[in-house]
Amino acid sequence: MKLLKKPLKLLLLLIFFSNCKPKQTLLDPLEAGWNNKPVCEVLEDNAKQRILKCTFPPGVGHEKHYHNPHFGYTLQGSKFRITDQNGTKEIDVPTGTTFSKDEVTWHEVLNIGDSTAVFLIIEAK
């Protein structure tokens, strides 16, 4: 009986740790804002997906945050300064642009253009 206790304890520990997800220290896109003001609103939140609409007037950004896997659509584009794991770059984001990520990612953005940008972010649950 003593021989079974050690493998059983080890098995229970393995199951426990395999079910633990690393704690995310960054805010998600809804929680993150700019200068303590929200930039995203929930359009839909159900058992299968969450859809956010995020709006960035000129000079407004989105503090450093993470994204779960998602699909995005640019309703209204502008020019952005984006900082992520690859560094900082400035890019034009045209209206109608789509983007997606299959893994958890992070970034911080700032609208450096002269028009308000609006995005839809669709996250699967």
PDB file of C-alpha atoms in Angstrom:
ATOM      1  CA  MET A   1       0.000   0.000   0.000  1.00  0.00           C
ATOM      2  CA  LYS A   2       2.875   2.395   0.794  1.00  0.00           C
ATOM      3  CA  LEU A   3       4.236   1.842  -2.695  1.00  0.00           C
ATOM      4  CA  LEU A   4       1.013   3.158  -4.220  1.00  0.00           C
ATOM      5  CA  LYS A   5       0.915   6.355  -2.125  1.00  0.00           C
ATOM      6  CA  LYS A   6       4.005   7.977  -3.692  1.00  0.00           C
ATOM      7  CA  PRO A   7       2.966   7.430  -7.333  1.00  0.00           C
ATOM      8  CA  LEU A   8      -0.553   8.575  -6.466  1.00  0.00           C
ATOM      9  CA  LYS A   9       0.743  11.766  -4.827  1.00  0.00           C
ATOM     10  CA  LEU A  10       2.990  12.397  -7.806  1.00  0.00           C
ATOM     11  CA  LEU A  11       0.095  11.848 -10.208  1.00  0.00           C
ATOM     12  CA  LEU A  12      -2.126  14.258  -8.244  1.00  0.00           C
ATOM     13  CA  LEU A  13       0.621  16.907  -8.261  1.00  0.00           C
ATOM     14  CA  LEU A  14       1.102  16.509 -12.018  1.00  0.00           C
ATOM     15  CA  ILE A  15      -2.633  16.877 -12.630  1.00  0.00           C
ATOM     16  CA  PHE A  16      -2.785  19.960 -10.391  1.00  0.00           C
ATOM     17  CA  PHE A  17       0.133  21.721 -12.062  1.00  0.00           C
ATOM     18  CA  SER A  18      -0.930  20.802 -15.586  1.00  0.00           C
ATOM     19  CA  ASN A  19      -4.255  22.551 -14.942  1.00  0.00           C
ATOM     20  CA  CYS A  20      -2.622  25.730 -13.645  1.00  0.00           C
ATOM     21  CA  LYS A  21      -2.411  28.556 -16.127  1.00  0.00           C
ATOM     22  CA  PRO A  22       0.265  31.220 -15.763  1.00  0.00           C
ATOM     23  CA  LYS A  23      -1.152  34.350 -14.151  1.00  0.00           C
ATOM     24  CA  GLN A  24      -1.431  37.215 -16.627  1.00  0.00           C
ATOM     25  CA  THR A  25       0.112  40.367 -15.178  1.00  0.00           C
ATOM     26  CA  LEU A  26      -1.055  42.724 -17.942  1.00  0.00           C
ATOM     27  CA  LEU A  27      -4.589  44.010 -18.367  1.00  0.00           C
ATOM     28  CA  ASP A  28      -6.778  42.706 -21.169  1.00  0.00           C
ATOM     29  CA  PRO A  29      -7.915  45.129 -23.924  1.00  0.00           C
ATOM     30  CA  LEU A  30     -11.182  46.004 -22.171  1.00  0.00           C
ATOM     31  CA  GLU A  31      -9.497  46.701 -18.816  1.00  0.00           C
ATOM     32  CA  ALA A  32      -6.638  48.669 -20.353  1.00  0.00           C
ATOM     33  CA  GLY A  33      -7.333  52.252 -21.307  1.00  0.00           C
ATOM     34  CA  TRP A  34      -5.478  55.505 -21.819  1.00  0.00           C
ATOM     35  CA  ASN A  35      -4.853  58.038 -19.035  1.00  0.00           C
ATOM     36  CA  ASN A  36      -7.332  56.174 -16.807  1.00  0.00           C
ATOM     37  CA  LYS A  37     -10.115  56.379 -19.400  1.00  0.00           C
ATOM     38  CA  PRO A  38     -11.556  53.384 -21.298  1.00  0.00           C
ATOM     39  CA  VAL A  39     -10.974  53.109 -25.033  1.00  0.00           C
ATOM     40  CA  CYS A  40     -12.922  49.874 -25.623  1.00  0.00           C
ATOM     41  CA  GLU A  41     -16.545  48.947 -25.077  1.00  0.00           C
ATOM     42  CA  VAL A  42     -18.251  45.543 -25.157  1.00  0.00           C
ATOM     43  CA  LEU A  43     -20.613  45.066 -28.098  1.00  0.00           C
ATOM     44  CA  GLU A  44     -21.284  41.375 -27.388  1.00  0.00           C
ATOM     45  CA  ASP A  45     -20.204  38.958 -24.673  1.00  0.00           C
ATOM     46  CA  ASN A  46     -21.585  35.437 -24.707  1.00  0.00           C
ATOM     47  CA  ALA A  47     -20.422  31.873 -24.069  1.00  0.00           C
ATOM     48  CA  LYS A  48     -18.544  31.669 -27.391  1.00  0.00           C
ATOM     49  CA  GLN A  49     -17.053  35.117 -28.015  1.00  0.00           C
ATOM     50  CA  ARG A  50     -16.470  38.659 -26.851  1.00  0.00           C
ATOM     51  CA  ILE A  51     -16.625  41.528 -29.353  1.00  0.00           C
ATOM     52  CA  LEU A  52     -15.039  44.857 -28.469  1.00  0.00           C
ATOM     53  CA  LYS A  53     -15.202  48.196 -30.241  1.00  0.00           C
ATOM     54  CA  CYS A  54     -12.100  50.273 -29.516  1.00  0.00           C
ATOM     55  CA  THR A  55     -11.888  53.967 -30.441  1.00  0.00           C
ATOM     56  CA  PHE A  56      -8.713  56.062 -30.603  1.00  0.00           C
ATOM     57  CA  PRO A  57      -8.939  59.790 -31.380  1.00  0.00           C
ATOM     58  CA  PRO A  58      -5.658  61.463 -32.453  1.00  0.00           C
ATOM     59  CA  GLY A  59      -3.201  61.474 -29.530  1.00  0.00           C
ATOM     60  CA  VAL A  60      -5.004  58.660 -27.713  1.00  0.00           C
ATOM     61  CA  GLY A  61      -3.511  55.211 -27.272  1.00  0.00           C
ATOM     62  CA  HIS A  62      -3.971  51.936 -25.473  1.00  0.00           C
ATOM     63  CA  GLU A  63      -1.675  51.228 -22.534  1.00  0.00           C
ATOM     64  CA  LYS A  64       0.379  48.038 -22.597  1.00  0.00           C
ATOM     65  CA  HIS A  65      -2.048  45.094 -22.560  1.00  0.00           C
ATOM     66  CA  TYR A  66      -2.383  41.507 -23.708  1.00  0.00           C
ATOM     67  CA  HIS A  67      -4.693  39.932 -26.262  1.00  0.00           C
ATOM     68  CA  ASN A  68      -5.929  36.376 -26.233  1.00  0.00           C
ATOM     69  CA  PRO A  69      -6.185  34.847 -29.720  1.00  0.00           C
ATOM     70  CA  HIS A  70      -8.401  37.166 -31.723  1.00  0.00           C
ATOM     71  CA  PHE A  71      -9.529  38.564 -35.071  1.00  0.00           C
ATOM     72  CA  GLY A  72      -9.694  42.300 -35.684  1.00  0.00           C
ATOM     73  CA  TYR A  73     -11.245  44.586 -38.269  1.00  0.00           C
ATOM     74  CA  THR A  74     -10.404  48.259 -38.833  1.00  0.00           C
ATOM     75  CA  LEU A  75     -13.647  50.256 -39.152  1.00  0.00           C
ATOM     76  CA  GLN A  76     -11.731  53.536 -39.461  1.00  0.00           C
ATOM     77  CA  GLY A  77      -7.955  53.671 -39.892  1.00  0.00           C
ATOM     78  CA  SER A  78      -5.192  56.081 -38.883  1.00  0.00           C
ATOM     79  CA  LYS A  79      -1.426  56.083 -38.248  1.00  0.00           C
ATOM     80  CA  PHE A  80      -0.100  54.352 -35.132  1.00  0.00           C
ATOM     81  CA  ARG A  81       3.057  53.952 -33.104  1.00  0.00           C
ATOM     82  CA  ILE A  82       3.070  50.351 -31.883  1.00  0.00           C
ATOM     83  CA  THR A  83       5.393  48.801 -29.321  1.00  0.00           C
ATOM     84  CA  ASP A  84       5.450  45.011 -28.939  1.00  0.00           C
ATOM     85  CA  GLN A  85       7.934  42.175 -28.405  1.00  0.00           C
ATOM     86  CA  ASN A  86       9.618  43.141 -31.702  1.00  0.00           C
ATOM     87  CA  GLY A  87      10.255  46.782 -30.777  1.00  0.00           C
ATOM     88  CA  THR A  88       8.588  50.060 -31.780  1.00  0.00           C
ATOM     89  CA  LYS A  89       7.375  50.980 -35.251  1.00  0.00           C
ATOM     90  CA  GLU A  90       5.071  53.477 -36.930  1.00  0.00           C
ATOM     91  CA  ILE A  91       2.507  52.107 -39.365  1.00  0.00           C
ATOM     92  CA  ASP A  92      -0.458  53.303 -41.370  1.00  0.00           C
ATOM     93  CA  VAL A  93      -3.521  51.192 -40.621  1.00  0.00           C
ATOM     94  CA  PRO A  94      -5.987  51.648 -43.502  1.00  0.00           C
ATOM     95  CA  THR A  95      -9.743  51.351 -43.116  1.00  0.00           C
ATOM     96  CA  GLY A  96     -10.844  47.778 -43.906  1.00  0.00           C
ATOM     97  CA  THR A  97      -7.628  46.148 -42.668  1.00  0.00           C
ATOM     98  CA  THR A  98      -8.013  42.791 -40.919  1.00  0.00           C
ATOM     99  CA  PHE A  99      -5.595  41.164 -38.511  1.00  0.00           C
ATOM    100  CA  SER A 100      -5.494  38.056 -36.348  1.00  0.00           C
ATOM    101  CA  LYS A 101      -3.328  36.246 -33.828  1.00  0.00           C
ATOM    102  CA  ASP A 102      -3.445  32.585 -32.840  1.00  0.00           C
ATOM    103  CA  GLU A 103      -1.547  33.059 -29.594  1.00  0.00           C
ATOM    104  CA  VAL A 104      -1.526  35.414 -26.611  1.00  0.00           C
ATOM    105  CA  THR A 105       0.285  38.635 -27.550  1.00  0.00           C
ATOM    106  CA  TRP A 106       0.906  42.062 -26.026  1.00  0.00           C
ATOM    107  CA  HIS A 107       1.398  45.597 -27.288  1.00  0.00           C
ATOM    108  CA  GLU A 108       0.967  49.287 -26.562  1.00  0.00           C
ATOM    109  CA  VAL A 109      -0.328  51.670 -29.226  1.00  0.00           C
ATOM    110  CA  LEU A 110      -0.667  55.413 -29.797  1.00  0.00           C
ATOM    111  CA  ASN A 111      -2.694  57.068 -32.550  1.00  0.00           C
ATOM    112  CA  ILE A 112      -0.210  59.518 -34.107  1.00  0.00           C
ATOM    113  CA  GLY A 113      -2.440  60.222 -37.100  1.00  0.00           C
ATOM    114  CA  ASP A 114      -4.906  63.026 -37.651  1.00  0.00           C
ATOM    115  CA  SER A 115      -8.116  60.969 -37.692  1.00  0.00           C
ATOM    116  CA  THR A 116     -10.002  58.884 -35.160  1.00  0.00           C
ATOM    117  CA  ALA A 117      -9.409  55.141 -35.549  1.00  0.00           C
ATOM    118  CA  VAL A 118     -12.012  52.512 -34.656  1.00  0.00           C
ATOM    119  CA  PHE A 119     -11.467  48.733 -34.418  1.00  0.00           C
ATOM    120  CA  LEU A 120     -13.575  45.643 -33.792  1.00  0.00           C
ATOM    121  CA  ILE A 121     -11.791  42.929 -31.796  1.00  0.00           C
ATOM    122  CA  ILE A 122     -13.380  39.471 -31.787  1.00  0.00           C
ATOM    123  CA  GLU A 123     -12.069  37.058 -29.173  1.00  0.00           C
ATOM    124  CA  ALA A 124     -13.085  33.411 -29.029  1.00  0.00           C
ATOM    125  CA  LYS A 125     -13.725  31.975 -25.596  1.00  0.00           C
TER     126      LYS A 125
END
